[in-house]
Coordinates of C-alpha atoms and ligand atoms in Angstrom, one line a residue:
M887 CA 50.3 -121.0 66.2
I888 CA 54.1 -121.4 65.9
K889 CA 56.3 -118.4 66.8
T890 CA 59.6 -118.1 65.1
I891 CA 62.4 -116.7 67.1
A892 CA 65.8 -115.7 65.5
V893 CA 68.8 -116.6 67.9
I894 CA 72.1 -114.6 67.8
E895 CA 74.1 -116.2 70.6
G896 CA 76.5 -113.6 70.7
D897 CA 80.3 -113.7 71.7
D898 CA 82.7 -115.2 74.6
A899 CA 80.6 -116.5 77.4
A900 CA 77.3 -115.2 76.1
P901 CA 76.5 -118.2 74.2
E902 CA 76.9 -120.5 77.4
A903 CA 74.0 -118.3 79.0
M904 CA 71.9 -118.5 75.8
Q905 CA 71.8 -122.3 75.0
P906 CA 70.3 -123.6 78.3
V907 CA 67.7 -121.1 78.4
I908 CA 66.7 -121.9 74.7
A909 CA 66.7 -125.6 75.6
L910 CA 64.3 -124.6 78.6
L911 CA 62.1 -122.6 76.4
D912 CA 61.8 -125.3 73.9
S913 CA 61.0 -127.9 76.6
L914 CA 57.8 -125.9 77.2
N915 CA 56.4 -127.2 73.9
I916 CA 54.8 -124.1 73.1
G917 CA 55.5 -124.0 69.4
L918 CA 58.4 -122.0 69.6
E919 CA 60.6 -122.4 66.2
W920 CA 64.4 -121.2 66.2
V921 CA 66.3 -119.9 63.5
Y922 CA 70.0 -118.9 63.4
P923 CA 71.0 -116.0 61.2
E924 CA 74.8 -116.1 60.7
V925 CA 76.5 -113.1 61.7
G926 CA 79.9 -111.6 62.7
E927 CA 83.1 -113.5 61.9
A928 CA 81.5 -116.7 60.8
A929 CA 79.2 -114.8 58.1
E930 CA 82.4 -112.8 57.0
A931 CA 84.4 -115.8 56.3
R932 CA 81.4 -117.4 54.3
T933 CA 80.0 -114.3 52.5
G934 CA 82.7 -111.5 53.0
S935 CA 79.8 -109.5 55.2
I936 CA 79.5 -109.4 58.9
F937 CA 75.8 -109.0 58.3
P938 CA 74.7 -110.7 55.1
D939 CA 71.4 -110.5 53.6
D940 CA 70.3 -114.0 54.5
A941 CA 71.0 -113.0 58.1
R942 CA 68.7 -109.8 57.8
A943 CA 66.1 -112.0 56.0
L944 CA 65.9 -114.4 59.1
I945 CA 65.6 -111.6 61.4
D946 CA 62.9 -110.0 59.4
G947 CA 61.1 -113.1 58.9
A948 CA 61.1 -114.0 62.6
D949 CA 58.5 -112.9 65.2
T950 CA 61.4 -111.8 67.3
T951 CA 65.1 -112.0 67.9
F952 CA 66.7 -113.3 71.1
F953 CA 70.2 -111.9 71.2
G954 CA 73.2 -112.8 73.3
S955 CA 75.6 -110.1 74.1
T956 CA 78.2 -109.0 71.7
S957 CA 81.7 -107.8 71.8
G958 CA 82.9 -108.1 68.2
K959 CA 81.4 -108.3 64.7
S960 CA 78.0 -109.2 65.4
G961 CA 77.5 -105.8 66.6
A962 CA 76.3 -105.0 63.1
A963 CA 73.2 -107.2 63.5
L964 CA 72.6 -105.1 66.8
M965 CA 72.9 -101.8 65.1
Y966 CA 70.3 -103.4 62.6
L967 CA 67.9 -104.6 65.5
R968 CA 68.1 -101.2 66.9
W969 CA 68.2 -98.5 64.2
G970 CA 66.9 -101.0 61.5
K971 CA 63.9 -102.0 63.4
E972 CA 63.6 -98.8 64.9
T973 CA 63.4 -100.2 68.5
F974 CA 63.2 -97.1 70.3
A975 CA 62.2 -98.3 73.9
N976 CA 65.1 -100.3 75.9
V977 CA 63.2 -101.7 78.7
R978 CA 65.4 -102.7 81.5
P979 CA 63.8 -103.9 84.7
C980 CA 65.3 -104.1 88.0
R981 CA 63.8 -106.2 90.5
Y982 CA 65.1 -107.5 93.9
L983 CA 64.9 -111.3 94.3
A984 CA 65.2 -112.6 98.0
G985 CA 68.5 -114.3 97.8
C986 CA 70.2 -112.5 95.3
A987 CA 73.7 -110.9 96.4
S988 CA 72.6 -107.3 96.5
P989 CA 75.1 -105.0 98.2
L990 CA 72.5 -102.9 100.0
A991 CA 71.4 -103.3 103.5
D992 CA 67.7 -103.3 102.6
P993 CA 67.1 -104.3 99.3
E994 CA 63.7 -105.6 99.8
G995 CA 61.0 -104.3 97.5
I996 CA 63.3 -102.8 94.6
D997 CA 61.2 -103.2 91.5
F998 CA 61.7 -100.4 88.9
V999 CA 62.1 -100.3 85.2
I1000 CA 64.3 -98.2 83.2
V1001 CA 63.1 -97.3 79.9
R1002 CA 65.9 -95.8 77.9
E1003 CA 65.4 -94.0 74.6
N1004 CA 67.2 -96.3 72.2
L1005 CA 68.2 -94.5 69.1
E1006 CA 69.0 -90.7 69.8
D1007 CA 71.2 -88.7 72.1
L1008 CA 75.0 -89.4 71.7
Y1009 CA 74.2 -92.8 70.1
I1010 CA 73.4 -91.2 66.7
G1011 CA 77.0 -91.9 65.8
A1012 CA 77.6 -88.4 64.3
E1013 CA 81.3 -87.9 65.4
G1014 CA 84.5 -86.2 63.9
Q1015 CA 87.1 -83.6 63.8
L1016 CA 86.4 -80.3 65.5
T1017 CA 87.9 -78.4 62.7
D1018 CA 85.1 -80.0 60.5
L1019 CA 82.9 -77.8 62.3
A1020 CA 84.4 -74.6 60.9
P1021 CA 81.8 -73.7 58.2
L1022 CA 79.3 -73.8 61.2
A1023 CA 81.1 -71.0 63.0
L1024 CA 79.6 -72.5 66.3
T1025 CA 80.4 -71.0 69.4
G1026 CA 79.5 -72.9 72.7
R1027 CA 77.8 -71.2 75.6
N1028 CA 80.8 -71.8 77.7
I1029 CA 83.8 -71.2 75.8
K1030 CA 85.3 -68.0 74.1
G1031 CA 85.7 -68.0 70.4
F1032 CA 84.7 -70.6 68.0
V1033 CA 84.4 -74.3 68.7
H1034 CA 86.5 -75.2 65.7
E1035 CA 89.4 -73.0 67.3
M1036 CA 89.6 -74.9 70.6
G1037 CA 92.4 -77.1 69.3
V1038 CA 93.1 -80.5 67.8
G1039 CA 90.1 -82.6 69.1
R1040 CA 86.9 -84.3 68.4
Y1041 CA 83.2 -83.8 68.8
A1042 CA 80.1 -86.0 69.0
L1043 CA 76.7 -84.8 68.4
K1044 CA 74.0 -85.1 70.9
A1045 CA 70.4 -85.2 69.1
I1046 CA 67.0 -85.2 70.9
T1047 CA 64.0 -84.9 68.6
E1048 CA 60.4 -84.3 69.9
G1049 CA 59.0 -87.2 67.9
G1050 CA 61.5 -89.7 69.5
T1051 CA 61.3 -88.3 73.0
E1052 CA 57.3 -88.5 72.8
R1053 CA 57.0 -92.0 71.7
V1054 CA 59.4 -93.1 74.5
V1055 CA 57.8 -91.0 77.2
R1056 CA 54.4 -92.1 75.9
F1057 CA 55.6 -95.8 76.0
S1058 CA 56.8 -95.2 79.5
F1059 CA 53.4 -93.9 80.8
E1060 CA 51.6 -96.8 79.3
L1061 CA 54.0 -99.2 81.1
A1062 CA 53.4 -97.6 84.2
R1063 CA 49.4 -98.2 83.8
K1064 CA 50.2 -101.9 82.7
R1065 CA 52.5 -102.4 85.7
A1066 CA 49.9 -100.7 87.9
G1067 CA 52.6 -100.6 90.6
Q1068 CA 53.1 -97.1 92.1
R1069 CA 51.8 -95.7 88.9
K1070 CA 54.7 -93.4 88.7
V1071 CA 57.1 -92.2 85.8
T1072 CA 60.3 -90.6 86.7
C1073 CA 62.4 -88.5 84.1
A1074 CA 66.0 -87.9 84.6
T1075 CA 68.0 -85.4 82.4
K1076 CA 70.8 -82.9 82.6
H1077 CA 68.5 -80.0 81.5
N1078 CA 70.2 -77.6 83.6
M1079 CA 73.4 -77.7 81.5
L1080 CA 71.9 -79.2 78.2
R1081 CA 69.3 -76.6 77.9
E1082 CA 68.5 -77.4 74.3
T1083 CA 68.5 -81.2 74.2
D1084 CA 67.9 -82.4 77.5
G1085 CA 65.5 -79.4 78.2
L1086 CA 63.6 -80.7 75.0
F1087 CA 63.4 -84.2 76.5
L1088 CA 62.2 -82.9 79.9
E1089 CA 59.6 -80.5 78.1
V1090 CA 58.3 -83.4 75.9
A1091 CA 58.0 -85.5 78.8
R1092 CA 55.9 -82.8 80.9
R1093 CA 53.7 -82.4 78.0
V1094 CA 52.9 -85.9 77.5
A1095 CA 52.6 -86.3 81.5
S1096 CA 49.5 -84.1 81.2
D1097 CA 47.6 -86.9 79.1
Y1098 CA 48.0 -89.3 82.1
P1099 CA 46.6 -87.8 85.0
D1100 CA 46.3 -91.2 86.6
I1101 CA 50.0 -91.7 86.5
T1102 CA 52.4 -89.5 88.8
F1103 CA 55.0 -87.7 87.0
E1104 CA 58.3 -86.5 88.5
S1105 CA 61.8 -85.3 87.1
F1106 CA 65.3 -84.9 88.5
I1107 CA 68.6 -83.8 87.3
V1108 CA 70.3 -87.1 86.4
D1109 CA 73.3 -86.8 88.5
D1110 CA 71.3 -86.1 91.9
F1111 CA 68.9 -89.1 90.4
A1112 CA 71.8 -91.4 90.5
C1113 CA 72.3 -90.8 94.2
R1114 CA 68.6 -91.1 94.8
L1115 CA 68.5 -94.3 93.0
I1116 CA 71.0 -95.9 95.0
R1117 CA 69.9 -94.6 98.2
E1118 CA 66.0 -95.1 97.8
P1119 CA 65.4 -97.5 94.9
Q1120 CA 62.2 -98.8 96.1
K1121 CA 60.8 -95.3 95.3
Y1122 CA 60.9 -95.7 91.8
D1123 CA 58.6 -97.4 89.3
V1124 CA 59.3 -96.4 85.7
V1125 CA 62.0 -94.1 85.0
V1126 CA 62.6 -92.7 81.6
M1127 CA 65.9 -91.1 80.2
P1128 CA 67.9 -90.2 77.3
N1129 CA 70.0 -93.0 75.8
L1130 CA 73.4 -92.4 77.3
Y1131 CA 72.2 -92.2 80.8
G1132 CA 69.9 -95.0 80.6
D1133 CA 72.8 -97.3 79.5
I1134 CA 74.8 -96.1 82.4
L1135 CA 72.1 -96.1 85.0
S1136 CA 70.8 -99.6 83.9
D1137 CA 74.2 -101.1 84.7
A1138 CA 74.4 -99.4 88.0
A1139 CA 70.6 -100.7 88.5
G1140 CA 72.0 -104.3 87.8
G1141 CA 74.6 -103.4 90.5
L1142 CA 71.8 -102.6 93.0
V1143 CA 70.5 -106.2 93.1
G1144 CA 73.9 -108.0 93.0
S1145 CA 75.1 -108.0 89.6
L1146 CA 74.7 -107.5 85.9
G1147 CA 74.0 -111.3 85.4
L1148 CA 70.5 -110.2 86.7
A1149 CA 69.9 -107.5 84.1
A1150 CA 67.3 -108.3 81.4
S1151 CA 66.2 -106.1 78.7
G1152 CA 64.1 -105.9 75.8
C1153 CA 64.0 -103.3 72.8
F1154 CA 60.5 -102.6 71.5
G1155 CA 59.5 -100.5 68.5
D1156 CA 56.0 -100.2 66.9
D1157 CA 56.3 -103.4 64.9
Y1158 CA 59.3 -105.4 66.2
A1159 CA 61.1 -106.2 69.5
Y1160 CA 64.2 -108.2 70.4
F1161 CA 65.4 -109.2 73.6
E1162 CA 69.0 -109.5 75.2
P1163 CA 70.6 -109.7 78.3
A1164 CA 72.2 -106.4 79.3
H1165 CA 75.5 -107.9 80.5
G1166 CA 78.8 -107.8 78.4
T1167 CA 80.0 -110.9 76.9
A1168 CA 82.3 -111.6 80.0
P1169 CA 85.4 -112.9 78.2
D1170 CA 87.1 -113.4 81.5
I1171 CA 84.7 -116.4 82.2
A1172 CA 84.4 -117.9 78.6
G1173 CA 84.2 -121.6 78.5
M1174 CA 83.8 -122.0 82.3
N1175 CA 80.0 -122.4 82.2
I1176 CA 79.6 -120.2 85.3
I1177 CA 78.1 -117.2 83.5
N1178 CA 74.8 -116.3 85.3
P1179 CA 72.0 -117.3 82.9
T1180 CA 69.4 -115.1 85.0
A1181 CA 69.6 -112.0 82.8
A1182 CA 69.2 -114.4 79.7
L1183 CA 66.2 -116.1 81.3
L1184 CA 64.5 -112.8 82.4
S1185 CA 65.2 -111.5 79.0
S1186 CA 63.5 -114.6 77.6
T1187 CA 60.4 -114.1 80.0
M1188 CA 60.0 -110.8 78.5
M1189 CA 60.2 -112.2 75.1
L1190 CA 57.5 -114.9 75.8
E1191 CA 55.2 -112.2 77.2
Y1192 CA 55.7 -110.2 74.0
L1193 CA 54.8 -113.3 72.1
G1194 CA 51.6 -114.1 74.0
F1195 CA 52.8 -116.7 76.7
A1196 CA 52.3 -114.5 79.6
A1197 CA 51.3 -117.4 81.7
E1198 CA 54.7 -119.4 81.0
A1199 CA 56.6 -116.1 81.5
I1200 CA 55.2 -115.8 85.1
K1201 CA 55.8 -119.3 85.9
I1202 CA 59.4 -119.1 84.8
E1203 CA 59.9 -115.9 87.0
E1204 CA 58.3 -117.5 89.7
A1205 CA 60.8 -120.6 89.3
I1206 CA 63.8 -118.3 89.2
A1207 CA 62.9 -116.5 92.4
R1208 CA 62.3 -120.0 94.3
V1209 CA 65.7 -120.8 93.0
Y1210 CA 67.2 -117.6 94.4
S1211 CA 65.2 -117.9 97.8
R1212 CA 66.4 -121.4 98.3
G1213 CA 70.1 -120.4 97.6
D1214 CA 71.4 -123.7 96.9
F1215 CA 72.1 -123.5 93.0
L1216 CA 73.5 -119.8 92.7
T1217 CA 76.3 -119.1 90.3
P1218 CA 79.6 -117.5 91.7
D1219 CA 78.5 -114.0 91.1
Q1220 CA 75.7 -114.6 93.6
G1221 CA 78.0 -116.3 96.0
G1222 CA 77.2 -119.7 95.0
S1223 CA 79.2 -122.5 93.3
A1224 CA 76.7 -123.8 90.7
T1225 CA 77.4 -123.7 87.1
T1226 CA 75.1 -122.0 84.6
T1227 CA 73.5 -125.2 83.4
E1228 CA 73.2 -126.5 87.2
F1229 CA 71.3 -123.1 87.7
V1230 CA 69.0 -123.7 84.6
S1231 CA 68.4 -126.9 85.6
A1232 CA 67.1 -125.8 89.1
V1233 CA 64.9 -123.5 87.4
T1234 CA 63.5 -126.2 85.2
Q1235 CA 63.0 -128.5 88.4
Q1236 CA 61.2 -125.5 90.0
L1237 CA 58.9 -125.5 86.8
Ligands
IPM1411 C1 74.0 -102.1 76.1 C2 75.3 -102.1 75.7 C3 75.6 -101.4 74.4 C4 75.1 -100.0 74.4 C5 76.7 -101.6 73.7 C6 77.2 -103.0 73.4 C7 76.8 -100.9 72.3 O1 76.3 -101.5 76.5 O2 73.1 -102.6 75.5 O3 73.8 -101.3 77.2 O4 75.8 -99.1 74.9 O5 74.0 -100.1 74.3
MG1412 MG1 75.1 -100.9 78.5

């Protein structure tokens, strides 16, 4: 059965990581079909819109989307893939591969997954002038007087819903079951300060946890957790967090194993998922063919698994691990001198 994948290669150096990965997947001959929605500047020049209807139709018609990193106007497509498709669980694995350039003395055994709530929190995009809050006559717990009287300034709304939290926490417990590793879910919030919003997140997480007696549940205040994650990353299995903390700590997690070039990501909803390396577009190395394609490759294996090709996904992951442990074709961020395409060729050889 043919599976259709919509590809948005992204900006700057991102396409250089995406293209060889797509070529590798294509060479598997498992019936993948690629379609290329035109978004961003190119689409704007043709249609006047950075995210035209035909691009949306290709994404809707595909089984999934494979997305390179965006810096510019292709961001509109990203917004659609998240909020339009309600991909509420952003899954970001962090696994140590022997041979990767981790800064830790003892990175062996790091294997956890951050599940970041992907649609709510400070990401709802409701910001504005403080004075616009005057009709609400809000007072803060920690400031004297009305919020709108603080002076010239802006606000951002943080919103956490029961439903949004419950589904991402449930997703995390199901993932912990499926991974069958430490069988543990860790929740990180700032509930001591954000008692209503993060307080609700934690409350819902605790409630959901009671439905999973076979999975250990623990929670930490997020700043303390950041320290624990760096000191003892091997202790974690599945970590669930509100959106912004998940954004920040998933980059930190990339640093634990050596670089963002290793940070894969997939965003899952009830009836759609898309996959994107978590790194940025790396404009400083655009055109040099040295961007580390590991994040794109590992995102693509998450995608293969989602599409029903779990065996192929495992083979590619094992091939990547062999390339790292041999160490002769690593990209510069990992201390090697191989190009992006040489790295992917080495993985293909190992297959
Ligand atoms: C990520 C990125 C995005 C985010 C940006 C590009 C909007 O940092 O996927 O982690 O903040 O979610
Ligand atoms: Mg980020």
